Tab-separated table of C-alpha atoms and ligand atoms in Angstrom:
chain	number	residue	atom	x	y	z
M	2	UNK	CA	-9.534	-33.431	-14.790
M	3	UNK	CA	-11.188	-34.805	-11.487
M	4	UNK	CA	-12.020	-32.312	-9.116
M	5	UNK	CA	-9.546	-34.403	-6.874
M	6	UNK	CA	-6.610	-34.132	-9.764
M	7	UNK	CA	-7.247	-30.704	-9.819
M	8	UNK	CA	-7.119	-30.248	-5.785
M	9	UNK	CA	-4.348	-32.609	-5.378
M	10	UNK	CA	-2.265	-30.707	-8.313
M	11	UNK	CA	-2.851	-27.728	-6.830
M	12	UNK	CA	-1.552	-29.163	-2.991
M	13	UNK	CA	1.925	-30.386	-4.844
M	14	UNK	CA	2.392	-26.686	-6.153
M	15	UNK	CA	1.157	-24.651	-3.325
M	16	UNK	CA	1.167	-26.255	-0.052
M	17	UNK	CA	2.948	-24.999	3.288
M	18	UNK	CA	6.318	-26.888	3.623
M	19	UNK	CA	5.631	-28.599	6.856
M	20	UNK	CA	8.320	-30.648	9.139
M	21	UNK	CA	5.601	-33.247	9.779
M	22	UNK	CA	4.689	-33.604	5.900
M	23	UNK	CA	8.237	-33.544	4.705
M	24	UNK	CA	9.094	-36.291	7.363
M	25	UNK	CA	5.765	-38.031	7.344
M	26	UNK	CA	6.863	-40.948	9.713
M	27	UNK	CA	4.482	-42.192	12.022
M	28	UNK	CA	6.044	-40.573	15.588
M	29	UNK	CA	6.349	-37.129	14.450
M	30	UNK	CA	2.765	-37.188	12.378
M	31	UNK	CA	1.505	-38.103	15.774
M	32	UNK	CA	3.176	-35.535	18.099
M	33	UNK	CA	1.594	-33.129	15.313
M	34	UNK	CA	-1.315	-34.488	15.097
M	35	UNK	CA	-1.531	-34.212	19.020
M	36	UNK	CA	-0.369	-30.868	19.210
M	37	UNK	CA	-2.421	-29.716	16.404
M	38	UNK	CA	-6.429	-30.272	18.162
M	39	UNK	CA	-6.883	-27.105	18.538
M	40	UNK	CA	-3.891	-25.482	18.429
M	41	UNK	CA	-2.779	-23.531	15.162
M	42	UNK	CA	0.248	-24.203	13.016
M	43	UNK	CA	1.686	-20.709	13.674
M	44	UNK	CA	2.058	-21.628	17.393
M	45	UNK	CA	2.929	-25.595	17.189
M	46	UNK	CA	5.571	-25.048	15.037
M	47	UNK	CA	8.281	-24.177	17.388
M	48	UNK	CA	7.196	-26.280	19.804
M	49	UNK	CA	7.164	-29.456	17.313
M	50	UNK	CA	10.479	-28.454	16.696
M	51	UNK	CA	11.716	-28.722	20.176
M	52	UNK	CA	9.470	-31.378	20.721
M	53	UNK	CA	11.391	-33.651	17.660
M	54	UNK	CA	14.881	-32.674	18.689
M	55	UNK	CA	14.770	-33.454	22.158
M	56	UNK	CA	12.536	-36.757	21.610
M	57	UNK	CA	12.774	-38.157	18.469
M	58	UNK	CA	11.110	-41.329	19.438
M	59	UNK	CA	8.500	-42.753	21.396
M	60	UNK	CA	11.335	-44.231	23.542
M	61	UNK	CA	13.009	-41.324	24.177
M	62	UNK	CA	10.416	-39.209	25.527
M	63	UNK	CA	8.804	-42.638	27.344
M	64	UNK	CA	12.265	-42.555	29.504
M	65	UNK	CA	11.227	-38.988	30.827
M	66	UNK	CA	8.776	-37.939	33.803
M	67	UNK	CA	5.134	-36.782	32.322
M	68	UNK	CA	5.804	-34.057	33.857
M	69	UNK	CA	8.664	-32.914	31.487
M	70	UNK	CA	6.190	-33.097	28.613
M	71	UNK	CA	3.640	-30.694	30.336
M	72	UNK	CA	6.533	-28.839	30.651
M	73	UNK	CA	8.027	-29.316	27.091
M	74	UNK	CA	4.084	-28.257	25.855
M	75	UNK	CA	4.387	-24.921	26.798
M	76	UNK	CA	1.450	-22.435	25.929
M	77	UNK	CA	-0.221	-24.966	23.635
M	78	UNK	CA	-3.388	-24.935	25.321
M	79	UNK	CA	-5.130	-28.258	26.897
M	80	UNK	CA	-2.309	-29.540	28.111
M	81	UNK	CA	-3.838	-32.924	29.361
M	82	UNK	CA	-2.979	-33.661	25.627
M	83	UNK	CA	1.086	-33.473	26.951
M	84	UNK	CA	0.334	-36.015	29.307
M	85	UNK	CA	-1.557	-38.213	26.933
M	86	UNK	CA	0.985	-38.130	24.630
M	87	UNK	CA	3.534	-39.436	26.777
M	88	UNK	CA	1.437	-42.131	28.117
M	89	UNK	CA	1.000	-43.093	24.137
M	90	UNK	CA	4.992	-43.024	23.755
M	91	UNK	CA	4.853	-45.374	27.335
M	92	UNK	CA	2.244	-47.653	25.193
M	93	UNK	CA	4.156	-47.427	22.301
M	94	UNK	CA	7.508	-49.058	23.868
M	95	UNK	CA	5.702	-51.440	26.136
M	96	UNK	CA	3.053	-52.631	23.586
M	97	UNK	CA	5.030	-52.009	20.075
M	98	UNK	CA	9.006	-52.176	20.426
M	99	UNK	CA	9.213	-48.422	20.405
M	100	UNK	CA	7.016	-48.268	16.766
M	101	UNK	CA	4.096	-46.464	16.132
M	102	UNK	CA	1.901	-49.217	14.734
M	103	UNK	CA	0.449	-49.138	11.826
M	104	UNK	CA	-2.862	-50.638	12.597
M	105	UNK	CA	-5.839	-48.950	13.132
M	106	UNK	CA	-6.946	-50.887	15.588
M	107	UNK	CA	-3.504	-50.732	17.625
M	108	UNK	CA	-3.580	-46.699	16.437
M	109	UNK	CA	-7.292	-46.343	18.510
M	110	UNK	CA	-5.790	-48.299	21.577
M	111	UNK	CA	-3.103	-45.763	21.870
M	112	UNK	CA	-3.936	-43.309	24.847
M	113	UNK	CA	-5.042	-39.715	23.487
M	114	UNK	CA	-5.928	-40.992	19.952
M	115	UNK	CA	-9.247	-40.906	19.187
M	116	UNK	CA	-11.200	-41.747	15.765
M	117	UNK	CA	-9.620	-38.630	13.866
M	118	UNK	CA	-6.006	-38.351	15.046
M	119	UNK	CA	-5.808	-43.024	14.050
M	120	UNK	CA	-7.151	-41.976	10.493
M	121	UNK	CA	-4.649	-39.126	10.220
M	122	UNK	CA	-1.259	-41.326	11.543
M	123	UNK	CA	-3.157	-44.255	9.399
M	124	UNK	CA	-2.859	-42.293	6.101
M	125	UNK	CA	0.140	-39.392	6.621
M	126	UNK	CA	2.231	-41.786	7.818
M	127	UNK	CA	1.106	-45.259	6.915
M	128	UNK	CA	-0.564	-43.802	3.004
M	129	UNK	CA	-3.701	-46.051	4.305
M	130	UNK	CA	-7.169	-45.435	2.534
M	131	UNK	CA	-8.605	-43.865	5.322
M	132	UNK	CA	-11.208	-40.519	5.115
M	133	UNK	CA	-9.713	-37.619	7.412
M	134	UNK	CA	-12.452	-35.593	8.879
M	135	UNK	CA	-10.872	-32.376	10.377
M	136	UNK	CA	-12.444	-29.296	10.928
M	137	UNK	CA	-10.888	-27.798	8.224
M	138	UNK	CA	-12.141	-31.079	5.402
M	139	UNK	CA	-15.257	-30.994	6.813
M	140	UNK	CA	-15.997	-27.132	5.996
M	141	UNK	CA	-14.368	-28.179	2.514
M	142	UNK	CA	-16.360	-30.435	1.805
M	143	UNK	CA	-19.565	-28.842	3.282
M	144	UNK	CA	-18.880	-25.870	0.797
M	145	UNK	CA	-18.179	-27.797	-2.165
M	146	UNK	CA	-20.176	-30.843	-2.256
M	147	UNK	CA	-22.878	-30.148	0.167
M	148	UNK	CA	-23.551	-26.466	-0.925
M	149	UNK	CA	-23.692	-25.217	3.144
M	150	UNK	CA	-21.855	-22.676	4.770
M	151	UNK	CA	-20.640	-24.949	7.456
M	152	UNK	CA	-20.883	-28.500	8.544
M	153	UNK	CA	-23.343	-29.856	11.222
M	154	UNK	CA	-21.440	-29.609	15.032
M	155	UNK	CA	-19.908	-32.937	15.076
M	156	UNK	CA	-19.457	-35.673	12.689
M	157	UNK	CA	-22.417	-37.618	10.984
M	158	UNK	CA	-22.555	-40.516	9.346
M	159	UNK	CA	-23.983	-38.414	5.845
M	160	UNK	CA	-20.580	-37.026	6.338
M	161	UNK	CA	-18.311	-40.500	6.111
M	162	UNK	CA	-20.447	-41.562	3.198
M	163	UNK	CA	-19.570	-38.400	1.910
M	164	UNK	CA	-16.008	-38.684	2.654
M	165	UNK	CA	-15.730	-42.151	1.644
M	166	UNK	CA	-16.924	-41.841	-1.562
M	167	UNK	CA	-14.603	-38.828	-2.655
M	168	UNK	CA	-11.799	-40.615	-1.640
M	169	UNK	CA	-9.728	-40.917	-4.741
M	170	UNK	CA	-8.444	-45.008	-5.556
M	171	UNK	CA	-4.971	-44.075	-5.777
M	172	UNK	CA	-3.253	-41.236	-3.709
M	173	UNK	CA	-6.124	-40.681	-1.111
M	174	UNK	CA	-4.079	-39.948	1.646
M	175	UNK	CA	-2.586	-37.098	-0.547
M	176	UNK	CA	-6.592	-36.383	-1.187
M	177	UNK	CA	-6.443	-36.165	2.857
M	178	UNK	CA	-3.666	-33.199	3.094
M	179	UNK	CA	-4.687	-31.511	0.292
M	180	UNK	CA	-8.580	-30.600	1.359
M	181	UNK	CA	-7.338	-29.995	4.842
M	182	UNK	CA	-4.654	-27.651	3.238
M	183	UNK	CA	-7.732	-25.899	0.792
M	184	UNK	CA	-9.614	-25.688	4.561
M	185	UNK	CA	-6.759	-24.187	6.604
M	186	UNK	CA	-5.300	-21.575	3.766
M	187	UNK	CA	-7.699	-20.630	1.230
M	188	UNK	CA	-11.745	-21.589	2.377
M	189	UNK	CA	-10.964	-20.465	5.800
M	190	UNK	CA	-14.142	-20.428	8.835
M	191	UNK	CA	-14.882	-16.670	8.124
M	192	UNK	CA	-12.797	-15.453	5.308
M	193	UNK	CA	-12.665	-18.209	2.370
M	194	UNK	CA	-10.165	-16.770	-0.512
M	195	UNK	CA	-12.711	-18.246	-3.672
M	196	UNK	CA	-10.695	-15.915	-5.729
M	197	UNK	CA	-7.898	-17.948	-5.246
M	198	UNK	CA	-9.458	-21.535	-4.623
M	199	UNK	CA	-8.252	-24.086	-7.333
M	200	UNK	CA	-11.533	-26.082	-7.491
M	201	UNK	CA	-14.221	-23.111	-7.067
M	202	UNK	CA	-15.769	-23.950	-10.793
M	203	UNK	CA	-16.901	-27.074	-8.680
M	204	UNK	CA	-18.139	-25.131	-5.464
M	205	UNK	CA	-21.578	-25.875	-4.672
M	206	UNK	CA	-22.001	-23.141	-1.498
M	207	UNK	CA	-20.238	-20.604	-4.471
M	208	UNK	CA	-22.986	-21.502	-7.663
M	209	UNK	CA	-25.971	-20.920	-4.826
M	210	UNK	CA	-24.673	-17.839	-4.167
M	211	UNK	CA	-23.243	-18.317	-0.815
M	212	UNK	CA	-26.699	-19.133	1.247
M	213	UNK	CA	-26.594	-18.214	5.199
M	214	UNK	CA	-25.459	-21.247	7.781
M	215	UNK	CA	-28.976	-22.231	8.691
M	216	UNK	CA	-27.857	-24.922	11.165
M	217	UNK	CA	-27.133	-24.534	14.895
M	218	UNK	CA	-25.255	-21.479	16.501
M	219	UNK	CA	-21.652	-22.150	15.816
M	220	UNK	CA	-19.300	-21.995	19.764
M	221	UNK	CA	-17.923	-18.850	20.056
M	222	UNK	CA	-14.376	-19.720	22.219
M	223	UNK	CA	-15.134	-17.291	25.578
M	224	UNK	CA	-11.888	-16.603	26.855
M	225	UNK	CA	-11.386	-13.917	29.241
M	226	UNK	CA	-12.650	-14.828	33.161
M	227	UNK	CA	-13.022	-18.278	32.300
M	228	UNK	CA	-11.953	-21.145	34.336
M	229	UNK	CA	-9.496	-22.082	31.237
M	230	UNK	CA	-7.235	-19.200	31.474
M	231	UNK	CA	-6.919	-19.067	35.104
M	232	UNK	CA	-5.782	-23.009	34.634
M	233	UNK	CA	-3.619	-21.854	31.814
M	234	UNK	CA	-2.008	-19.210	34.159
M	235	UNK	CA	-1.665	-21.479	37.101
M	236	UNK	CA	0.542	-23.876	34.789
M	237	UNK	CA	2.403	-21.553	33.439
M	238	UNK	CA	3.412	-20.747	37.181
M	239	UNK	CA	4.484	-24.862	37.164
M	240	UNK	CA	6.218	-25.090	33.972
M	241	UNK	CA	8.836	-21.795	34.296
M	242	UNK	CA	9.805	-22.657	38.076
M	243	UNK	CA	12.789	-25.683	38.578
M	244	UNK	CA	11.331	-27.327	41.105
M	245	UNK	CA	7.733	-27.607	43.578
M	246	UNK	CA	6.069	-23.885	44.295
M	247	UNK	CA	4.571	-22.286	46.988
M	248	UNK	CA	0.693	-21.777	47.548
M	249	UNK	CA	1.842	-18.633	47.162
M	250	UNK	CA	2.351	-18.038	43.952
M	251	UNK	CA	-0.052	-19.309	42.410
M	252	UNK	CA	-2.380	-16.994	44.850
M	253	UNK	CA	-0.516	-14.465	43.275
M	254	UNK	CA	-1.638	-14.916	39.580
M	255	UNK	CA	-5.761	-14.787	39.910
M	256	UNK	CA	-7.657	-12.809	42.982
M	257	UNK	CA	-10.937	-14.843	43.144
M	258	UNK	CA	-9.835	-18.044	45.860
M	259	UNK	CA	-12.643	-20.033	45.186
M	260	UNK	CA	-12.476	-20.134	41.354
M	261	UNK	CA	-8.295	-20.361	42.005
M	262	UNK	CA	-8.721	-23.359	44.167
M	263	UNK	CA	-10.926	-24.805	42.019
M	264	UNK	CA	-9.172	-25.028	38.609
M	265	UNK	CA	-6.134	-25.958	40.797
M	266	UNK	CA	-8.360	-28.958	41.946
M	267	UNK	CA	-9.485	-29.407	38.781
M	268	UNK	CA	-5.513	-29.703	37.215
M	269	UNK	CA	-4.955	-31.914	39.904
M	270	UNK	CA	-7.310	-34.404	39.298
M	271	UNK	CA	-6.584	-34.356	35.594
M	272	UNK	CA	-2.988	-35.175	36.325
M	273	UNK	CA	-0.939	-31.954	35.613
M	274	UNK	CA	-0.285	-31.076	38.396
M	275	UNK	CA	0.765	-33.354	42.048
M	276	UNK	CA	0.139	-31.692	45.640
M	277	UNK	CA	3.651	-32.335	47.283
M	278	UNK	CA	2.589	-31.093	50.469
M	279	UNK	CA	-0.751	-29.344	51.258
M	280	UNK	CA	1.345	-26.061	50.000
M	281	UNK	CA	3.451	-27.266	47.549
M	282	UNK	CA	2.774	-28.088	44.062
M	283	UNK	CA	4.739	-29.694	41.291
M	284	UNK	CA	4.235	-31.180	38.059
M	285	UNK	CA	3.796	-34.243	37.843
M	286	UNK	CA	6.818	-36.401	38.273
S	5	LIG	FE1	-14.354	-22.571	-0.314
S	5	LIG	FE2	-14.825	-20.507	-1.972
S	5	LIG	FE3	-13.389	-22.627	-2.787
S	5	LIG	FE4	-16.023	-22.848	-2.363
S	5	LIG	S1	-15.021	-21.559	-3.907
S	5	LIG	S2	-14.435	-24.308	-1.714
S	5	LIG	S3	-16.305	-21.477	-0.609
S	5	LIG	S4	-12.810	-21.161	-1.151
């Protein structure tokens, strides 16, 4: 067997049951797609739920204020990616009839889809031939075919060819789910499970005996103090009130002014978040 057979064999038998990969049509693979940049499956899951039940197409969420998708995103993280998906559900009825194309041209027009999330709709949804270069495939395929720890810090063109020629002729968008599935459960960033990996008799990182990343520092994700989490705690002030709040409160949720007014500055000019009145704030409507 093919070291794809045996990968893609392995994905049939032992992969998560997912809502977006037992309904692979194109609108919910690209609310997930959306939601999952950065964001974990533990924590998109309920929200993808929601998400599906109270829009189950582009049309219905296009019919609501952006603002009721920042809302709807809840503690996601980056939530300019709410507002870009509902300006892709806007594009989608105006420029499509209400259907996710198909294209991947029409896919990379799409507001908030970028090179990645048009090859992942294009083959989850669509079964296109199309390499998907996550994080989690590219460490994958770092490990096992390139014999490194971890891939370079963003995508090179060593690592299309790369991807391109693995792809299997038939079934490559199953290919596509099931090294991104190996990545995300079993050759994980700082723990990978080779005990348990179904293709580590093929593992080049493995048969060198596991040599050191020797490329750049990898990003550490600072957290605490930074300008992201007062911004996260600023819209969470937004989302759980009914209407436009007070200066006030969000003065009441981080000390320091200056970097307070300034990640409220910075929300507004990304979109989330519409001065009413010099001290009133809303989402945006
Ligand atoms: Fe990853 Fe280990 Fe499998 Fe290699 S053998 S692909 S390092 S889990």
């Amino acid at each position: 067997m093919t070291l794809q057979d045996e990968l893609i064999d392995w994905f049939d038998a032992e992969a998560r049951d997912l809502p977006w990969r037992s309904r692979p049509e194109p609108w919910p693979v690209l609310v997930s797609e959306l939601m999952l940049q950065q964001t974990p499956v533990s924590r998109v899951l309920p929200v993808f739920e929601a998400w599906m039940r109270r829009w189950p197409t582009p049309a219905a969420l296009a019919a609501e204020p952006a603002g009721e998708a920042v809302r709807a995103w809840g503690r996601l993280g980056y939530p300019r990616r709410a507002l870009r998906l509902h300006a892709a559900a806007v594009a989608v009825v105006e420029r499509h009839g209400g259907e996710v194309p198909s294209a991947r041209a029409d896919l990379l027009a799409l507001p908030g889809v970028g090179d990645y999330t048009a090859s992942a709709v294009a083959s989850f949804a669509f079964g296109d031939r199309q390499p998907v270069l996550d994080t989690n495939v590219r460490r994958v395929l770092a490990r096992l075919v390139t014999g490194v720890a971890f891939p370079p810090p963003s995508v090179t063109a060593a690592e299309r060819r790369l991807a391109d020629s693995l792809m299997p002729p038939e079934g490559a968008h199953r290919w596509a789910a099931a090294t991104m599935e190996l990545g995300a459960v079993v050759c994980t960033a700082r723990s990978p499970r080779c005990d348990a990996c179904p293709v580590s008799q093929h593992c080049r990182w493995r048969a060198a005996g596991y040599p050191e990343h020797a490329g750049p520092p990898r990003r550490g994700q600072a957290w605490a103090g930074t300008d992201r989490q007062v911004r996260v705690k600023l819209m969470a002030v937004l989302r759980e009130a009914d209407g436009p709040v007070p200066r006030s409160a969000l003065e009441s949720v981080w000390d320091d002014a200056p970097q307070r007014e300034r990640c409220l500055d910075s929300l507004v000019a990304d979109g989330l978040v519409e001065p009413v009145t010099d001290e009133l704030f809303s989402l945006p409507a």
